[in-house]
XYZ file of C-alpha atoms in Angstrom:
190
model
C 113.019 91.333 137.918
C 115.287 90.905 134.945
C 113.728 87.477 134.318
C 110.294 89.089 134.073
C 111.609 91.688 131.645
C 113.180 89.033 129.435
C 109.991 87.004 129.542
C 107.912 90.024 128.580
C 110.365 90.882 125.795
C 110.177 87.315 124.456
C 106.417 87.411 124.604
C 106.400 90.694 122.695
C 108.591 89.203 119.976
C 106.379 86.111 119.785
C 103.233 88.254 119.651
C 104.734 90.438 116.909
C 105.726 87.349 114.889
C 102.245 85.857 115.337
C 100.639 89.128 114.314
C 102.876 89.405 111.235
C 102.017 85.803 110.235
C 98.295 86.548 110.653
C 98.590 89.689 108.512
C 100.236 87.647 105.740
C 97.428 85.073 105.960
C 94.784 87.788 105.688
C 96.552 89.419 102.732
C 96.631 86.040 100.950
C 92.943 85.503 101.708
C 92.103 88.985 100.413
C 94.028 88.356 97.201
C 92.165 85.070 96.728
C 88.796 86.764 97.307
C 89.656 89.513 94.810
C 90.581 86.870 92.235
C 87.330 85.004 92.814
C 85.283 88.208 92.552
C 86.194 88.973 88.971
C 87.694 85.633 88.020
C 89.819 87.219 85.315
C 93.563 86.764 85.535
C 96.241 87.939 83.121
C 99.976 87.296 83.104
C 102.302 89.243 80.848
C 105.930 88.303 80.351
C 107.940 91.430 79.438
C 111.240 90.523 77.761
C 112.150 93.713 75.914
C 113.354 96.975 77.426
C 113.392 99.423 74.552
C 111.183 102.510 74.585
C 108.743 101.119 72.016
C 108.516 97.767 73.814
C 107.961 99.235 77.298
C 104.512 100.529 76.388
C 102.632 97.342 75.358
C 102.950 95.441 78.675
C 102.322 98.578 80.740
C 99.267 99.692 78.777
C 97.772 96.205 78.693
C 98.432 95.658 82.407
C 97.037 98.991 83.585
C 93.979 98.670 81.338
C 93.198 95.138 82.516
C 93.623 96.253 86.142
C 91.193 99.138 85.504
C 88.636 96.515 84.466
C 89.205 94.638 87.721
C 91.481 91.916 86.417
C 94.162 90.336 88.567
C 97.305 91.196 86.576
C 100.910 90.089 86.948
C 103.759 91.309 84.759
C 106.943 89.229 85.003
C 109.927 91.254 83.739
C 112.923 89.255 82.592
C 116.136 90.016 80.711
C 115.921 93.453 79.057
C 112.305 93.820 80.176
C 113.781 94.437 83.616
C 114.909 97.884 82.384
C 111.260 98.999 82.554
C 111.261 98.519 86.334
C 114.701 100.040 86.952
C 114.008 103.617 88.102
C 117.098 105.176 86.551
C 117.288 103.114 83.354
C 113.572 103.456 82.581
C 114.114 107.214 82.179
C 116.449 106.658 79.212
C 115.173 103.638 77.309
C 116.627 103.327 73.841
C 114.954 102.794 70.501
C 116.584 100.888 67.659
C 116.600 102.758 64.376
C 118.073 99.967 62.255
C 115.860 97.162 61.044
C 112.644 98.798 62.155
C 110.497 98.896 58.994
C 108.223 101.572 60.449
C 111.028 103.948 61.341
C 110.935 106.947 58.981
C 114.720 106.858 58.572
C 116.564 104.782 55.936
C 118.766 102.043 57.428
C 121.898 103.614 55.937
C 121.282 106.765 57.992
C 119.884 104.899 60.996
C 123.173 102.983 61.286
C 125.167 106.167 61.900
C 126.552 106.651 65.431
C 124.095 108.334 67.776
C 121.002 107.702 65.658
C 119.416 105.295 68.164
C 119.557 107.975 70.850
C 118.297 110.608 68.389
C 115.286 108.492 67.383
C 114.574 107.711 71.033
C 114.563 111.454 71.783
C 112.289 112.021 68.773
C 109.850 109.414 70.121
C 110.031 110.860 73.644
C 109.159 114.288 72.199
C 106.237 112.790 70.272
C 105.019 111.050 73.455
C 105.163 114.327 75.400
C 103.561 116.375 72.587
C 100.609 113.973 72.455
C 100.090 113.857 76.229
C 100.855 110.135 76.353
C 101.913 108.884 79.768
C 105.624 108.325 80.277
C 107.043 104.912 81.141
C 107.474 106.090 84.739
C 103.842 107.246 84.916
C 102.590 103.944 83.495
C 104.685 101.937 85.960
C 103.315 104.017 88.853
C 99.735 103.752 87.531
C 100.072 99.994 87.169
C 101.429 99.581 90.691
C 98.720 101.853 92.137
C 96.094 99.819 90.254
C 97.249 96.629 91.946
C 99.270 95.181 89.086
C 101.877 92.849 90.492
C 105.150 93.896 88.875
C 107.703 91.120 89.272
C 111.443 91.328 88.632
C 113.163 88.078 87.603
C 115.735 87.250 90.265
C 118.033 85.426 87.854
C 118.153 88.519 85.636
C 118.738 90.786 88.649
C 121.742 88.606 89.510
C 122.917 88.376 85.901
C 122.854 92.151 85.391
C 124.203 92.764 88.908
C 121.320 95.067 89.859
C 120.509 96.114 93.380
C 116.861 95.449 94.322
C 116.730 99.035 95.641
C 117.201 100.251 92.038
C 113.612 99.327 91.184
C 110.422 101.323 91.678
C 108.810 101.004 95.099
C 106.275 98.200 95.028
C 108.139 95.990 92.546
C 108.382 92.412 93.763
C 111.948 91.113 93.580
C 113.230 87.603 94.165
C 110.718 86.032 91.786
C 111.780 83.062 89.716
C 110.549 81.517 86.506
C 108.734 78.757 88.410
C 106.528 81.352 90.110
C 105.821 83.040 86.786
C 105.027 79.688 85.201
C 102.550 78.834 87.971
C 100.830 82.206 87.531
C 100.597 81.591 83.782
C 99.079 78.159 84.319
C 96.339 79.685 86.478
C 95.688 82.741 84.269
C 92.930 83.214 81.701
C 95.254 85.174 79.407
C 99.016 84.782 79.012
C 101.006 87.183 76.857
C 104.666 87.230 75.883
C 105.791 90.745 74.967
């Protein structure tokens, strides 16, 4: 009897593995069909993680996805901060050297001014009912935007993959991003 039980258990494992492989095949086929349907593909490389630089890739990605585009955003180096759940809540904003900042550089260079200007911008975002970084990340993911986290940068910054928003694809390398760019209609470096 124990032989039959082991055989049945092995068959169950084999059936589960076969089913999982078939699901992956179908997901790949569905992604290919979706790409063929609209034919528009966009890849954005996000390299900056400051508050003012988090918005461009997220707004462009979520807008393109709303129009039915197949969108991938590859986050590398400081752009990875956008996908880090905790860090994305407190993105900084550089006061010095920003010609559009309404603060003279001599004052902007004082200790604590970067955090103060970031808080000022966060208040302006909230007062104008602009979506937060967290809301834009969630909207993008819900819209089907593929948010990728550069594995080399994850290793370099010693991040845990569990630190990122649910739905973020980790373990992605530059070669994968490069292949996506080669196939895309629009490639942007932000």
